[in-house]
Amino acid sequence: MGLPSQPDLPAALHRYNETPQPDLCALSPRQMHALLYQPLGPASVVQLHADLPNDVLDQIPFLRLTEAFLRLLQRETPLRLTPLGALPRKYLRELYASGFILEEGLETGLFTLSREIDSLAITTLHQTTRLAGLARLVRGELLLTKKGAQLLDPAHRLALWALVLDTFTNRFLWASHDG
């Protein structure tokens, strides 16, 4: 048993790339590549439904937290950040108190929510919202963009979710969760 002859090599590689692999949860190498590098792209095994009802969207904690954050920005525009560019404690506590995403360390009292970096969800929310173009930073103040105001409309919830999910999967630096 050796390597296929030179003319058969492309066909053998194609067969391998299309064959489900047990180590990849029965995905083929081609499917795994699409899942890793274009998680929501047309070749990915993961696809968003184009017509999710509101009761399903209501079950997505990060979407609900994003909507609460955008409403906060709408109400408090401009929102003055700390000198290090983080959300002030007052707003951190308001967002966390909404209860959409609870974190074990905060819930058990292991640590308190005194800085933005104390909550992985809120840090991710702040970064993702800015990366998605829903908010922008101007001279130490966070402002809701026109796009953010438009997508805050309940009629555009699915578009908001698609944008937030796409931003989190394709543009957000996941290494920032490594601590």
Coordinates of N, CA and C in Angstrom, one line a residue:
M1 N 0.8 -1.2 0.0 CA 0.0 0.0 0.0 C 0.9 1.2 0.0
G2 N 0.8 2.0 -1.0 CA 1.6 3.2 -1.0 C 0.7 4.4 -1.5
L3 N 1.3 5.5 -1.8 CA 0.6 6.6 -2.3 C 0.0 6.3 -3.7
P4 N -1.1 6.9 -4.0 CA -1.7 6.7 -5.4 C -0.7 7.3 -6.4
S5 N -0.8 6.8 -7.6 CA 0.1 7.3 -8.7 C -0.3 8.8 -8.9
Q6 N 0.6 9.5 -9.5 CA 0.5 11.0 -9.6 C -0.8 11.4 -10.3
P7 N -1.3 10.8 -11.4 CA -2.6 11.3 -11.9 C -3.8 11.0 -11.0
D8 N -3.7 10.0 -10.2 CA -4.8 9.7 -9.3 C -4.8 10.5 -8.0
L9 N -3.7 11.2 -7.7 CA -3.6 12.0 -6.5 C -4.7 13.0 -6.3
P10 N -5.0 13.8 -7.2 CA -6.1 14.8 -7.0 C -7.5 14.1 -6.7
A11 N -7.7 13.0 -7.4 CA -9.0 12.3 -7.1 C -9.0 11.7 -5.7
A12 N -7.8 11.2 -5.3 CA -7.7 10.6 -3.9 C -7.9 11.7 -2.9
L13 N -7.3 12.8 -3.1 CA -7.5 14.0 -2.1 C -8.9 14.4 -2.1
H14 N -9.5 14.5 -3.2 CA -11.0 14.9 -3.3 C -11.8 13.9 -2.5
R15 N -11.6 12.6 -2.7 CA -12.4 11.6 -2.0 C -12.2 11.7 -0.5
Y16 N -10.9 11.9 -0.1 CA -10.6 12.1 1.4 C -11.3 13.3 1.9
N17 N -11.2 14.4 1.2 CA -11.9 15.7 1.7 C -13.4 15.6 1.8
E18 N -14.0 14.7 1.1 CA -15.4 14.5 1.1 C -15.9 13.4 2.0
T19 N -15.0 12.6 2.6 CA -15.3 11.5 3.4 C -15.5 11.9 4.8
P20 N -16.7 11.5 5.4 CA -16.9 11.8 6.9 C -15.8 11.1 7.7
Q21 N -15.3 11.8 8.7 CA -14.2 11.3 9.6 C -14.7 11.2 11.0
P22 N -14.5 10.0 11.6 CA -15.0 9.8 13.0 C -14.4 10.8 14.0
D23 N -13.1 11.2 13.8 CA -12.5 12.2 14.7 C -13.1 13.6 14.5
L24 N -13.8 13.9 13.5 CA -14.5 15.2 13.3 C -16.0 15.1 13.5
C25 N -16.4 14.2 14.3 CA -17.9 14.0 14.6 C -18.6 13.7 13.3
A26 N -18.1 12.9 12.5 CA -18.6 12.5 11.2 C -18.8 13.6 10.2
L27 N -18.0 14.7 10.4 CA -18.0 15.7 9.3 C -16.8 15.4 8.4
S28 N -16.9 15.8 7.2 CA -15.7 15.7 6.3 C -14.7 16.8 6.5
P29 N -13.5 16.6 6.1 CA -12.5 17.7 6.2 C -13.0 19.0 5.5
R30 N -13.7 18.9 4.4 CA -14.2 20.1 3.7 C -15.2 20.8 4.6
Q31 N -16.1 20.0 5.2 CA -17.2 20.6 6.1 C -16.5 21.2 7.3
M32 N -15.5 20.6 7.9 CA -14.9 21.1 9.0 C -14.1 22.4 8.7
H33 N -13.5 22.5 7.6 CA -12.8 23.7 7.1 C -13.9 24.8 7.0
A34 N -15.0 24.6 6.4 CA -16.0 25.6 6.3 C -16.5 26.0 7.6
L35 N -16.7 25.1 8.6 CA -17.2 25.4 9.9 C -16.2 26.2 10.7
L36 N -14.9 26.0 10.5 CA -13.9 26.8 11.2 C -13.7 28.1 10.6
Y37 N -13.7 28.2 9.3 CA -13.2 29.5 8.7 C -14.4 30.3 8.1
Q38 N -15.5 29.8 7.9 CA -16.7 30.5 7.5 C -17.9 29.9 8.2
P39 N -18.0 30.1 9.5 CA -19.0 29.3 10.3 C -20.5 29.5 9.9
L40 N -20.8 30.6 9.3 CA -22.2 30.9 8.8 C -22.2 31.0 7.3
G41 N -21.2 30.6 6.6 CA -21.1 30.8 5.2 C -22.0 29.7 4.5
P42 N -22.2 29.9 3.2 CA -23.1 29.0 2.4 C -22.6 27.5 2.4
A43 N -21.3 27.2 2.6 CA -20.8 25.8 2.6 C -20.8 25.2 4.0
S44 N -21.2 26.0 5.0 CA -21.1 25.5 6.4 C -22.3 24.6 6.7
V45 N -22.1 23.7 7.7 CA -23.2 22.8 8.1 C -24.1 23.6 9.1
V46 N -23.7 24.8 9.5 CA -24.6 25.6 10.4 C -25.2 26.7 9.5
Q47 N -26.5 26.8 9.6 CA -27.2 27.8 8.8 C -28.3 28.5 9.7
L48 N -28.5 29.8 9.5 CA -29.6 30.4 10.3 C -30.9 30.3 9.5
H49 N -31.9 30.1 10.2 CA -33.3 30.1 9.6 C -33.6 31.6 9.3
A50 N -34.2 31.8 8.2 CA -34.6 33.1 7.7 C -35.8 33.7 8.3
D51 N -36.5 32.8 9.1 CA -37.8 33.3 9.6 C -38.1 32.8 11.1
L52 N -37.1 33.1 11.9 CA -37.3 32.7 13.3 C -38.4 33.6 14.0
P53 N -39.3 32.9 14.7 CA -40.3 33.7 15.4 C -39.8 34.4 16.6
N54 N -40.5 35.4 17.1 CA -40.0 36.1 18.3 C -39.9 35.3 19.5
D55 N -40.7 34.2 19.7 CA -40.6 33.4 20.9 C -39.3 32.6 20.9
V56 N -38.7 32.3 19.7 CA -37.4 31.6 19.6 C -36.3 32.7 19.9
L57 N -36.4 33.9 19.3 CA -35.4 34.9 19.6 C -35.4 35.3 21.0
D58 N -36.5 35.2 21.7 CA -36.6 35.6 23.1 C -35.8 34.6 24.0
Q59 N -35.4 33.4 23.4 CA -34.7 32.4 24.2 C -33.2 32.5 24.0
I60 N -32.7 33.6 23.3 CA -31.3 33.7 23.0 C -30.8 34.8 24.0
P61 N -30.1 34.4 25.0 CA -29.7 35.4 26.1 C -28.8 36.5 25.6
F62 N -27.8 36.2 24.7 CA -26.9 37.2 24.2 C -27.7 38.3 23.3
L63 N -28.7 37.8 22.6 CA -29.5 38.8 21.8 C -30.2 39.7 22.8
R64 N -30.8 39.1 23.8 CA -31.6 39.9 24.8 C -30.7 40.9 25.5
L65 N -29.5 40.5 25.8 CA -28.5 41.4 26.5 C -28.1 42.5 25.5
T66 N -27.9 42.1 24.2 CA -27.5 43.2 23.2 C -28.6 44.2 23.1
E67 N -29.9 43.7 23.0 CA -31.0 44.7 22.9 C -31.1 45.6 24.2
A68 N -30.8 45.0 25.3 CA -30.8 45.8 26.6 C -29.7 46.9 26.5
F69 N -28.5 46.5 26.0 CA -27.4 47.4 25.9 C -27.7 48.5 24.9
L70 N -28.3 48.2 23.8 CA -28.6 49.2 22.8 C -29.7 50.2 23.3
R71 N -30.7 49.7 24.1 CA -31.7 50.5 24.7 C -31.0 51.5 25.7
L72 N -30.0 50.9 26.5 CA -29.3 51.7 27.4 C -28.5 52.8 26.7
L73 N -27.9 52.5 25.6 CA -27.2 53.5 24.8 C -28.1 54.6 24.2
Q74 N -29.3 54.1 23.8 CA -30.3 55.0 23.3 C -30.7 56.0 24.4
R75 N -30.9 55.5 25.6 CA -31.4 56.3 26.7 C -30.3 57.3 27.2
E76 N -29.0 56.8 27.3 CA -27.9 57.5 27.9 C -27.0 58.1 26.9
T77 N -27.3 58.3 25.7 CA -26.4 58.8 24.7 C -26.1 60.3 25.0
P78 N -24.8 60.7 25.1 CA -23.6 59.8 25.0 C -23.3 59.2 26.3
L79 N -22.8 58.0 26.3 CA -22.5 57.2 27.5 C -21.0 57.4 27.7
R80 N -20.6 58.1 28.8 CA -19.2 58.4 29.1 C -18.6 57.1 29.7
L81 N -17.5 56.7 29.0 CA -16.7 55.5 29.5 C -15.7 55.9 30.5
T82 N -15.2 54.9 31.2 CA -14.1 55.2 32.2 C -12.8 55.6 31.5
P83 N -11.8 56.1 32.2 CA -10.6 56.5 31.5 C -9.9 55.4 30.7
L84 N -10.2 54.1 31.1 CA -9.6 53.0 30.4 C -10.5 52.5 29.3
G85 N -11.6 53.1 29.0 CA -12.5 52.8 27.9 C -13.5 51.7 28.3
A86 N -13.8 51.5 29.5 CA -14.7 50.5 30.0 C -16.1 51.1 30.3
L87 N -17.1 50.3 30.5 CA -18.4 50.7 30.9 C -18.3 51.1 32.4
P88 N -19.0 52.2 32.8 CA -19.0 52.5 34.3 C -19.8 51.4 35.1
R89 N -19.5 51.3 36.3 CA -20.0 50.3 37.2 C -21.6 50.3 37.2
K90 N -22.1 51.6 37.2 CA -23.6 51.7 37.3 C -24.3 51.0 36.1
Y91 N -23.7 51.1 34.9 CA -24.3 50.4 33.8 C -24.0 48.9 33.7
L92 N -22.8 48.5 34.2 CA -22.5 47.1 34.3 C -23.5 46.4 35.2
R93 N -23.8 47.0 36.3 CA -24.8 46.4 37.3 C -26.2 46.3 36.7
E94 N -26.5 47.4 36.0 CA -27.9 47.4 35.3 C -28.0 46.3 34.3
L95 N -27.0 46.2 33.4 CA -27.0 45.1 32.4 C -27.0 43.7 33.0
Y96 N -26.2 43.5 34.0 CA -26.1 42.2 34.7 C -27.4 41.9 35.4
A97 N -28.0 42.9 36.0 CA -29.2 42.7 36.7 C -30.4 42.3 35.8
S98 N -30.3 42.5 34.5 CA -31.3 42.1 33.6 C -31.5 40.6 33.6
G99 N -30.4 39.9 34.1 CA -30.5 38.4 34.3 C -30.5 37.6 33.0
F100 N -30.1 38.1 31.9 CA -30.1 37.3 30.7 C -29.0 36.3 30.7
I101 N -27.8 36.7 31.2 CA -26.6 35.8 31.3 C -26.1 35.9 32.7
L102 N -26.1 34.8 33.4 CA -25.6 34.8 34.8 C -24.2 34.1 34.7
E103 N -23.3 34.6 35.6 CA -22.0 34.0 35.6 C -21.7 33.5 37.0
E104 N -21.2 32.3 37.1 CA -21.1 31.5 38.3 C -20.3 32.3 39.4
G105 N -19.2 32.9 39.0 CA -18.3 33.6 40.0 C -19.1 34.8 40.6
L106 N -19.9 35.4 39.9 CA -20.7 36.6 40.4 C -21.8 36.0 41.2
E107 N -22.5 35.0 40.8 CA -23.6 34.4 41.5 C -23.3 33.8 42.8
T108 N -22.1 33.2 42.9 CA -21.7 32.6 44.1 C -21.0 33.5 45.1
G109 N -20.7 34.7 44.6 CA -20.1 35.7 45.5 C -18.6 35.6 45.5
L110 N -18.0 34.8 44.6 CA -16.6 34.6 44.5 C -15.9 35.9 44.2
F111 N -16.5 36.7 43.4 CA -16.1 38.1 43.1 C -17.3 39.0 42.8
T112 N -17.0 40.3 42.8 CA -18.1 41.2 42.6 C -17.9 41.9 41.2
L113 N -19.0 42.5 40.7 CA -19.0 43.2 39.5 C -18.6 44.6 39.7
S114 N -17.3 44.9 39.7 CA -16.8 46.2 39.9 C -16.2 46.8 38.7
R115 N -15.7 45.9 37.8 CA -15.1 46.4 36.5 C -15.7 45.6 35.4
E116 N -15.6 46.1 34.2 CA -16.1 45.4 33.0 C -15.5 44.1 32.8
I117 N -14.2 43.9 33.1 CA -13.6 42.7 32.9 C -14.0 41.6 33.9
D118 N -14.8 41.9 34.9 CA -15.3 40.9 35.8 C -16.4 40.1 35.2
S119 N -17.0 40.5 34.1 CA -18.0 39.8 33.4 C -17.6 39.5 32.0
L120 N -17.4 38.3 31.7 CA -17.0 37.9 30.3 C -18.1 38.2 29.3
A121 N -19.4 38.1 29.7 CA -20.5 38.4 28.8 C -20.6 39.8 28.5
I122 N -20.4 40.7 29.5 CA -20.5 42.1 29.2 C -19.3 42.6 28.5
T123 N -18.1 42.1 28.7 CA -16.9 42.5 27.9 C -17.1 42.1 26.5
T124 N -17.6 40.9 26.2 CA -17.9 40.4 24.9 C -19.0 41.3 24.2
L125 N -20.0 41.6 25.0 CA -21.1 42.5 24.5 C -20.5 43.8 24.0
H126 N -19.7 44.5 24.8 CA -19.2 45.8 24.5 C -18.3 45.7 23.2
Q127 N -17.5 44.7 23.1 CA -16.6 44.5 21.9 C -17.4 44.2 20.7
T128 N -18.3 43.2 20.8 CA -19.1 42.8 19.7 C -20.0 43.9 19.1
T129 N -20.6 44.7 20.0 CA -21.4 45.8 19.6 C -20.7 46.8 18.8
R130 N -19.5 47.1 19.3 CA -18.7 48.1 18.5 C -18.2 47.5 17.2
L131 N -17.7 46.2 17.2 CA -17.3 45.6 16.0 C -18.4 45.5 14.9
A132 N -19.6 45.3 15.4 CA -20.8 45.2 14.5 C -21.2 46.6 13.9
G133 N -20.7 47.6 14.4 CA -21.1 49.0 14.0 C -22.4 49.4 14.6
L134 N -22.8 48.8 15.7 CA -24.0 49.2 16.4 C -23.7 50.4 17.4
A135 N -22.5 50.5 17.8 CA -22.1 51.6 18.7 C -20.7 52.1 18.2
R136 N -20.4 53.3 18.5 CA -19.0 53.8 18.2 C -18.5 54.7 19.3
L137 N -17.2 54.7 19.4 CA -16.5 55.5 20.4 C -16.1 56.8 19.8
V138 N -16.5 57.9 20.5 CA -16.1 59.3 20.1 C -15.6 60.0 21.3
R139 N -14.3 60.3 21.4 CA -13.7 61.0 22.5 C -14.1 60.5 23.9
G140 N -14.0 59.2 24.1 CA -14.3 58.6 25.4 C -15.8 58.4 25.7
E141 N -16.6 58.6 24.7 CA -18.1 58.4 24.9 C -18.6 57.4 23.8
L142 N -19.5 56.6 24.3 CA -20.0 55.5 23.5 C -21.4 56.0 22.9
L143 N -21.5 56.0 21.6 CA -22.8 56.5 21.0 C -23.4 55.4 20.2
L144 N -24.8 55.4 20.2 CA -25.5 54.5 19.4 C -25.5 55.0 17.9
T145 N -25.2 54.1 17.0 CA -25.1 54.5 15.6 C -26.5 54.4 15.0
K146 N -26.6 55.0 13.8 CA -27.9 54.9 13.1 C -28.3 53.4 12.8
K147 N -27.3 52.6 12.5 CA -27.5 51.2 12.2 C -28.1 50.6 13.5
G148 N -27.4 50.9 14.7 CA -27.9 50.4 15.9 C -29.3 50.8 16.3
A149 N -29.7 52.0 16.0 CA -31.0 52.5 16.3 C -32.0 51.8 15.4
Q150 N -31.7 51.6 14.1 CA -32.6 50.9 13.2 C -32.8 49.5 13.6
L151 N -31.7 48.8 13.9 CA -31.9 47.4 14.3 C -32.5 47.1 15.7
L152 N -32.6 48.2 16.4 CA -33.3 48.1 17.7 C -34.8 48.0 17.6
D153 N -35.3 48.4 16.4 CA -36.7 48.3 16.1 C -37.1 46.8 16.2
P154 N -38.2 46.4 16.9 CA -38.6 45.0 17.0 C -38.8 44.3 15.7
A155 N -39.1 45.0 14.7 CA -39.3 44.4 13.3 C -38.0 43.9 12.7
H156 N -36.9 44.4 13.3 CA -35.6 44.0 12.7 C -34.8 43.1 13.7
R157 N -35.4 42.4 14.6 CA -34.7 41.6 15.6 C -33.9 40.5 14.9
L158 N -34.5 39.8 13.9 CA -33.7 38.8 13.2 C -32.5 39.3 12.5
A159 N -32.6 40.5 11.9 CA -31.4 41.1 11.3 C -30.3 41.4 12.3
L160 N -30.8 41.9 13.5 CA -29.9 42.2 14.6 C -29.2 41.0 15.0
W161 N -29.9 39.9 15.2 CA -29.3 38.6 15.7 C -28.3 38.1 14.6
A162 N -28.7 38.2 13.4 CA -27.8 37.7 12.3 C -26.5 38.5 12.3
L163 N -26.6 39.8 12.5 CA -25.4 40.7 12.5 C -24.5 40.4 13.7
V164 N -25.2 40.2 14.9 CA -24.4 40.0 16.1 C -23.7 38.6 16.1
L165 N -24.4 37.6 15.6 CA -23.9 36.3 15.5 C -22.7 36.2 14.5
D166 N -22.9 36.9 13.3 CA -21.9 36.9 12.3 C -20.6 37.7 12.9
T167 N -20.8 38.8 13.6 CA -19.7 39.5 14.1 C -19.0 38.7 15.2
F168 N -19.7 38.0 16.0 CA -19.1 37.2 17.1 C -18.3 36.0 16.4
T169 N -18.8 35.4 15.4 CA -18.2 34.2 14.8 C -17.0 34.6 13.9
N170 N -17.2 35.7 13.2 CA -16.2 36.1 12.1 C -15.2 37.2 12.5
R171 N -15.6 38.1 13.4 CA -14.7 39.3 13.6 C -14.2 39.4 15.1
F172 N -15.0 38.8 16.0 CA -14.6 38.9 17.4 C -13.3 38.0 17.6
L173 N -12.4 38.6 18.4 CA -11.2 37.8 18.7 C -11.4 36.9 19.9
W174 N -11.7 35.6 19.6 CA -12.0 34.6 20.6 C -10.9 34.4 21.6
A175 N -9.7 34.7 21.2 CA -8.6 34.6 22.2 C -8.7 35.5 23.4
S176 N -9.5 36.5 23.3 CA -9.7 37.4 24.4 C -10.5 36.7 25.6
H177 N -11.1 35.5 25.3 CA -11.7 34.7 26.3 C -10.8 33.8 27.1
D178 N -9.5 33.8 26.6 CA -8.6 32.8 27.3 C -8.1 33.3 28.6
G179 N -8.3 34.6 29.0 CA -7.9 35.1 30.2 C -6.4 35.4 30.2

